[in-house]
Amino acid sequence: MAFTEPEAKVLGALSSLNRSHALTVRELCRATGLPEASVHRALLRLSRSGLAMGTPHGPARWRCTDRGRVAITRPVYRDYAGTRP
């Protein structure tokens, strides 16, 4: 699956977190510099493909799955991997 630039930025920001941490959409907007609508679209596509998942409780927080961590390490996405929020 090829990522759009917003998807790569969002997945890169999520993959840089410890496995127990998660980010809200607002935090992802700050980390990536993307507008909220772009972050929402990216999260929707990433979650449908099993690369990111939302937390089940409280305000929506997002984290990267193990599959997402592997996907973002592909050489073509090197510039996005490990993007610190």
mmCIF file of N, CA and C in Angstrom:
data_model
loop_
_atom_site.group_PDB
_atom_site.id
_atom_site.type_symbol
_atom_site.label_atom_id
_atom_site.label_comp_id
_atom_site.label_asym_id
_atom_site.label_seq_id
_atom_site.Cartn_x
_atom_site.Cartn_y
_atom_site.Cartn_z
ATOM 1 N N MET A 1 0.848 -1.182 0.000
ATOM 2 C CA MET A 1 0.000 0.000 0.000
ATOM 3 C C MET A 1 0.888 1.239 0.000
ATOM 4 N N ALA A 2 0.665 2.101 -0.927
ATOM 5 C CA ALA A 2 1.400 3.365 -0.975
ATOM 6 C C ALA A 2 0.660 4.391 -0.122
ATOM 7 N N PHE A 3 1.408 5.170 0.619
ATOM 8 C CA PHE A 3 0.825 6.192 1.486
ATOM 9 C C PHE A 3 0.808 7.540 0.789
ATOM 10 N N THR A 4 -0.213 8.326 1.089
ATOM 11 C CA THR A 4 -0.192 9.732 0.706
ATOM 12 C C THR A 4 0.751 10.424 1.684
ATOM 13 N N GLU A 5 1.126 11.652 1.384
ATOM 14 C CA GLU A 5 2.015 12.370 2.300
ATOM 15 C C GLU A 5 1.386 12.546 3.682
ATOM 16 N N PRO A 6 0.102 12.927 3.793
ATOM 17 C CA PRO A 6 -0.493 13.033 5.133
ATOM 18 C C PRO A 6 -0.496 11.695 5.888
ATOM 19 N N GLU A 7 -0.765 10.606 5.189
ATOM 20 C CA GLU A 7 -0.748 9.294 5.850
ATOM 21 C C GLU A 7 0.649 8.966 6.369
ATOM 22 N N ALA A 8 1.663 9.227 5.554
ATOM 23 C CA ALA A 8 3.042 8.963 5.970
ATOM 24 C C ALA A 8 3.428 9.831 7.160
ATOM 25 N N LYS A 9 3.019 11.098 7.158
ATOM 26 C CA LYS A 9 3.332 11.982 8.286
ATOM 27 C C LYS A 9 2.652 11.513 9.568
ATOM 28 N N VAL A 10 1.382 11.149 9.471
ATOM 29 C CA VAL A 10 0.640 10.696 10.650
ATOM 30 C C VAL A 10 1.227 9.383 11.163
ATOM 31 N N LEU A 11 1.464 8.436 10.276
ATOM 32 C CA LEU A 11 2.023 7.154 10.700
ATOM 33 C C LEU A 11 3.428 7.330 11.263
ATOM 34 N N GLY A 12 4.205 8.223 10.676
ATOM 35 C CA GLY A 12 5.543 8.505 11.205
ATOM 36 C C GLY A 12 5.488 9.069 12.613
ATOM 37 N N ALA A 13 4.547 9.987 12.855
ATOM 38 C CA ALA A 13 4.402 10.564 14.200
ATOM 39 C C ALA A 13 3.956 9.501 15.196
ATOM 40 N N LEU A 14 3.028 8.646 14.799
ATOM 41 C CA LEU A 14 2.553 7.593 15.697
ATOM 42 C C LEU A 14 3.625 6.539 15.949
ATOM 43 N N SER A 15 4.412 6.237 14.943
ATOM 44 C CA SER A 15 5.429 5.185 15.104
ATOM 45 C C SER A 15 6.577 5.615 16.012
ATOM 46 N N SER A 16 6.729 6.909 16.222
ATOM 47 C CA SER A 16 7.823 7.391 17.074
ATOM 48 C C SER A 16 7.482 7.300 18.562
ATOM 49 N N LEU A 17 6.229 6.995 18.874
ATOM 50 C CA LEU A 17 5.795 6.897 20.269
ATOM 51 C C LEU A 17 6.152 5.542 20.865
ATOM 52 N N ASN A 18 6.257 5.500 22.191
ATOM 53 C CA ASN A 18 6.337 4.212 22.875
ATOM 54 C C ASN A 18 5.030 3.482 22.630
ATOM 55 N N ARG A 19 5.053 2.174 22.681
ATOM 56 C CA ARG A 19 3.850 1.379 22.395
ATOM 57 C C ARG A 19 2.681 1.692 23.316
ATOM 58 N N SER A 20 2.931 2.192 24.498
ATOM 59 C CA SER A 20 1.848 2.470 25.455
ATOM 60 C C SER A 20 1.266 3.877 25.311
ATOM 61 N N HIS A 21 1.868 4.710 24.486
ATOM 62 C CA HIS A 21 1.390 6.079 24.307
ATOM 63 C C HIS A 21 0.499 6.211 23.078
ATOM 64 N N ALA A 22 -0.349 7.214 23.102
ATOM 65 C CA ALA A 22 -1.248 7.501 21.985
ATOM 66 C C ALA A 22 -1.448 9.006 21.899
ATOM 67 N N LEU A 23 -1.865 9.479 20.726
ATOM 68 C CA LEU A 23 -2.052 10.909 20.499
ATOM 69 C C LEU A 23 -3.482 11.205 20.050
ATOM 70 N N THR A 24 -3.967 12.373 20.419
ATOM 71 C CA THR A 24 -5.263 12.842 19.926
ATOM 72 C C THR A 24 -5.067 13.431 18.533
ATOM 73 N N VAL A 25 -6.161 13.702 17.853
ATOM 74 C CA VAL A 25 -6.085 14.328 16.537
ATOM 75 C C VAL A 25 -5.420 15.699 16.644
ATOM 76 N N ARG A 26 -5.772 16.445 17.663
ATOM 77 C CA ARG A 26 -5.173 17.780 17.843
ATOM 78 C C ARG A 26 -3.656 17.676 18.019
ATOM 79 N N GLU A 27 -3.205 16.703 18.801
ATOM 80 C CA GLU A 27 -1.763 16.508 18.991
ATOM 81 C C GLU A 27 -1.089 16.092 17.679
ATOM 82 N N LEU A 28 -1.786 15.262 16.905
ATOM 83 C CA LEU A 28 -1.236 14.868 15.609
ATOM 84 C C LEU A 28 -1.156 16.057 14.650
ATOM 85 N N CYS A 29 -2.134 16.946 14.720
ATOM 86 C CA CYS A 29 -2.098 18.159 13.892
ATOM 87 C C CYS A 29 -0.860 18.987 14.223
ATOM 88 N N ARG A 30 -0.585 19.165 15.502
ATOM 89 C CA ARG A 30 0.601 19.933 15.919
ATOM 90 C C ARG A 30 1.888 19.234 15.493
ATOM 91 N N ALA A 31 1.922 17.907 15.634
ATOM 92 C CA ALA A 31 3.136 17.151 15.320
ATOM 93 C C ALA A 31 3.440 17.120 13.826
ATOM 94 N N THR A 32 2.399 17.102 13.007
ATOM 95 C CA THR A 32 2.600 16.955 11.566
ATOM 96 C C THR A 32 2.462 18.250 10.783
ATOM 97 N N GLY A 33 1.820 19.255 11.374
ATOM 98 C CA GLY A 33 1.565 20.500 10.656
ATOM 99 C C GLY A 33 0.426 20.385 9.657
ATOM 100 N N LEU A 34 -0.379 19.348 9.788
ATOM 101 C CA LEU A 34 -1.500 19.121 8.870
ATOM 102 C C LEU A 34 -2.796 19.646 9.466
ATOM 103 N N PRO A 35 -3.751 20.026 8.610
ATOM 104 C CA PRO A 35 -5.068 20.427 9.117
ATOM 105 C C PRO A 35 -5.834 19.205 9.643
ATOM 106 N N GLU A 36 -6.798 19.467 10.509
ATOM 107 C CA GLU A 36 -7.553 18.406 11.158
ATOM 108 C C GLU A 36 -8.228 17.459 10.158
ATOM 109 N N ALA A 37 -8.798 17.998 9.089
ATOM 110 C CA ALA A 37 -9.475 17.156 8.105
ATOM 111 C C ALA A 37 -8.506 16.158 7.462
ATOM 112 N N SER A 38 -7.290 16.592 7.190
ATOM 113 C CA SER A 38 -6.286 15.699 6.596
ATOM 114 C C SER A 38 -5.877 14.601 7.563
ATOM 115 N N VAL A 39 -5.738 14.960 8.825
ATOM 116 C CA VAL A 39 -5.379 13.969 9.840
ATOM 117 C C VAL A 39 -6.507 12.947 9.986
ATOM 118 N N HIS A 40 -7.750 13.410 10.020
ATOM 119 C CA HIS A 40 -8.890 12.488 10.119
ATOM 120 C C HIS A 40 -8.927 11.523 8.938
ATOM 121 N N ARG A 41 -8.743 12.036 7.726
ATOM 122 C CA ARG A 41 -8.757 11.168 6.534
ATOM 123 C C ARG A 41 -7.630 10.142 6.595
ATOM 124 N N ALA A 42 -6.443 10.601 7.002
ATOM 125 C CA ALA A 42 -5.295 9.696 7.099
ATOM 126 C C ALA A 42 -5.561 8.604 8.142
ATOM 127 N N LEU A 43 -6.095 8.985 9.292
ATOM 128 C CA LEU A 43 -6.376 8.005 10.339
ATOM 129 C C LEU A 43 -7.431 6.999 9.903
ATOM 130 N N LEU A 44 -8.419 7.454 9.186
ATOM 131 C CA LEU A 44 -9.462 6.563 8.706
ATOM 132 C C LEU A 44 -8.870 5.495 7.786
ATOM 133 N N ARG A 45 -8.051 5.916 6.843
ATOM 134 C CA ARG A 45 -7.448 4.957 5.917
ATOM 135 C C ARG A 45 -6.449 4.042 6.625
ATOM 136 N N LEU A 46 -5.647 4.609 7.527
ATOM 137 C CA LEU A 46 -4.665 3.796 8.249
ATOM 138 C C LEU A 46 -5.339 2.786 9.171
ATOM 139 N N SER A 47 -6.432 3.187 9.792
ATOM 140 C CA SER A 47 -7.125 2.253 10.685
ATOM 141 C C SER A 47 -7.832 1.153 9.892
ATOM 142 N N ARG A 48 -8.378 1.494 8.742
ATOM 143 C CA ARG A 48 -9.033 0.478 7.902
ATOM 144 C C ARG A 48 -8.050 -0.563 7.391
ATOM 145 N N SER A 49 -6.807 -0.176 7.214
ATOM 146 C CA SER A 49 -5.807 -1.122 6.728
ATOM 147 C C SER A 49 -5.000 -1.758 7.857
ATOM 148 N N GLY A 50 -5.383 -1.482 9.107
ATOM 149 C CA GLY A 50 -4.743 -2.131 10.251
ATOM 150 C C GLY A 50 -3.389 -1.576 10.633
ATOM 151 N N LEU A 51 -3.089 -0.346 10.210
ATOM 152 C CA LEU A 51 -1.784 0.249 10.503
ATOM 153 C C LEU A 51 -1.826 1.191 11.710
ATOM 154 N N ALA A 52 -3.007 1.642 12.074
ATOM 155 C CA ALA A 52 -3.193 2.495 13.256
ATOM 156 C C ALA A 52 -4.502 2.071 13.906
ATOM 157 N N MET A 53 -4.619 2.352 15.204
ATOM 158 C CA MET A 53 -5.866 2.018 15.886
ATOM 159 C C MET A 53 -6.179 3.056 16.942
ATOM 160 N N GLY A 54 -7.469 3.276 17.130
ATOM 161 C CA GLY A 54 -7.930 4.212 18.145
ATOM 162 C C GLY A 54 -8.084 3.507 19.476
ATOM 163 N N THR A 55 -7.989 4.259 20.552
ATOM 164 C CA THR A 55 -8.186 3.687 21.879
ATOM 165 C C THR A 55 -9.680 3.551 22.144
ATOM 166 N N PRO A 56 -10.075 2.544 22.901
ATOM 167 C CA PRO A 56 -11.500 2.292 23.109
ATOM 168 C C PRO A 56 -12.165 3.171 24.167
ATOM 169 N N HIS A 57 -11.399 3.866 24.978
ATOM 170 C CA HIS A 57 -11.969 4.621 26.088
ATOM 171 C C HIS A 57 -11.668 6.106 25.989
ATOM 172 N N GLY A 58 -12.553 6.905 26.571
ATOM 173 C CA GLY A 58 -12.325 8.339 26.693
ATOM 174 C C GLY A 58 -12.196 9.042 25.358
ATOM 175 N N PRO A 59 -11.510 10.186 25.371
ATOM 176 C CA PRO A 59 -11.325 10.912 24.106
ATOM 177 C C PRO A 59 -10.488 10.061 23.150
ATOM 178 N N ALA A 60 -10.816 10.150 21.881
ATOM 179 C CA ALA A 60 -10.119 9.336 20.879
ATOM 180 C C ALA A 60 -8.636 9.641 20.885
ATOM 181 N N ARG A 61 -7.859 8.616 21.078
ATOM 182 C CA ARG A 61 -6.407 8.694 21.010
ATOM 183 C C ARG A 61 -5.959 7.596 20.068
ATOM 184 N N TRP A 62 -4.918 7.866 19.330
ATOM 185 C CA TRP A 62 -4.485 6.959 18.280
ATOM 186 C C TRP A 62 -3.074 6.462 18.520
ATOM 187 N N ARG A 63 -2.837 5.217 18.120
ATOM 188 C CA ARG A 63 -1.495 4.643 18.220
ATOM 189 C C ARG A 63 -1.212 3.807 16.979
ATOM 190 N N CYS A 64 0.032 3.548 16.765
ATOM 191 C CA CYS A 64 0.499 2.763 15.626
ATOM 192 C C CYS A 64 0.456 1.285 16.000
ATOM 193 N N THR A 65 0.052 0.426 15.070
ATOM 194 C CA THR A 65 0.100 -1.015 15.303
ATOM 195 C C THR A 65 1.495 -1.525 14.928
ATOM 196 N N ASP A 66 1.778 -2.760 15.287
ATOM 197 C CA ASP A 66 3.068 -3.348 14.906
ATOM 198 C C ASP A 66 3.212 -3.378 13.388
ATOM 199 N N ARG A 67 2.134 -3.664 12.719
ATOM 200 C CA ARG A 67 2.132 -3.677 11.256
ATOM 201 C C ARG A 67 2.447 -2.284 10.691
ATOM 202 N N GLY A 68 1.915 -1.254 11.335
ATOM 203 C CA GLY A 68 2.200 0.115 10.915
ATOM 204 C C GLY A 68 3.652 0.492 11.123
ATOM 205 N N ARG A 69 4.236 0.021 12.228
ATOM 206 C CA ARG A 69 5.654 0.302 12.496
ATOM 207 C C ARG A 69 6.547 -0.312 11.420
ATOM 208 N N VAL A 70 6.185 -1.497 10.966
ATOM 209 C CA VAL A 70 6.960 -2.145 9.897
ATOM 210 C C VAL A 70 6.779 -1.384 8.580
ATOM 211 N N ALA A 71 5.549 -0.989 8.275
ATOM 212 C CA ALA A 71 5.260 -0.320 7.002
ATOM 213 C C ALA A 71 6.002 1.003 6.860
ATOM 214 N N ILE A 72 6.107 1.771 7.932
ATOM 215 C CA ILE A 72 6.721 3.099 7.842
ATOM 216 C C ILE A 72 8.246 3.017 7.739
ATOM 217 N N THR A 73 8.830 1.851 7.997
ATOM 218 C CA THR A 73 10.289 1.713 7.908
ATOM 219 C C THR A 73 10.767 1.409 6.494
ATOM 220 N N ARG A 74 9.834 1.256 5.547
ATOM 221 C CA ARG A 74 10.255 1.037 4.158
ATOM 222 C C ARG A 74 11.082 2.227 3.697
ATOM 223 N N PRO A 75 12.122 1.967 2.892
ATOM 224 C CA PRO A 75 13.035 3.049 2.491
ATOM 225 C C PRO A 75 12.359 4.277 1.895
ATOM 226 N N VAL A 76 11.276 4.101 1.163
ATOM 227 C CA VAL A 76 10.616 5.238 0.531
ATOM 228 C C VAL A 76 10.026 6.204 1.562
ATOM 229 N N TYR A 77 9.758 5.723 2.763
ATOM 230 C CA TYR A 77 9.169 6.567 3.811
ATOM 231 C C TYR A 77 10.183 6.966 4.888
ATOM 232 N N ARG A 78 11.457 6.783 4.602
ATOM 233 C CA ARG A 78 12.529 7.060 5.558
ATOM 234 C C ARG A 78 12.424 8.464 6.170
ATOM 235 N N ASP A 79 12.032 9.448 5.378
ATOM 236 C CA ASP A 79 11.951 10.833 5.870
ATOM 237 C C ASP A 79 10.826 11.027 6.886
ATOM 238 N N TYR A 80 9.847 10.134 6.908
ATOM 239 C CA TYR A 80 8.702 10.272 7.800
ATOM 240 C C TYR A 80 8.838 9.410 9.053
ATOM 241 N N ALA A 81 9.606 8.349 8.993
ATOM 242 C CA ALA A 81 9.749 7.448 10.135
ATOM 243 C C ALA A 81 10.429 8.162 11.284
ATOM 244 N N GLY A 82 9.878 7.974 12.454
ATOM 245 C CA GLY A 82 10.480 8.561 13.640
ATOM 246 C C GLY A 82 10.252 10.047 13.784
ATOM 247 N N THR A 83 9.249 10.603 13.129
ATOM 248 C CA THR A 83 8.907 12.016 13.279
ATOM 249 C C THR A 83 8.399 12.227 14.699
ATOM 250 N N ARG A 84 9.131 12.969 15.484
ATOM 251 C CA ARG A 84 8.776 13.162 16.898
ATOM 252 C C ARG A 84 7.689 14.211 17.041
ATOM 253 N N PRO A 85 6.602 13.870 17.791
ATOM 254 C CA PRO A 85 5.550 14.871 18.055
ATOM 255 C C PRO A 85 6.013 15.916 19.038
#
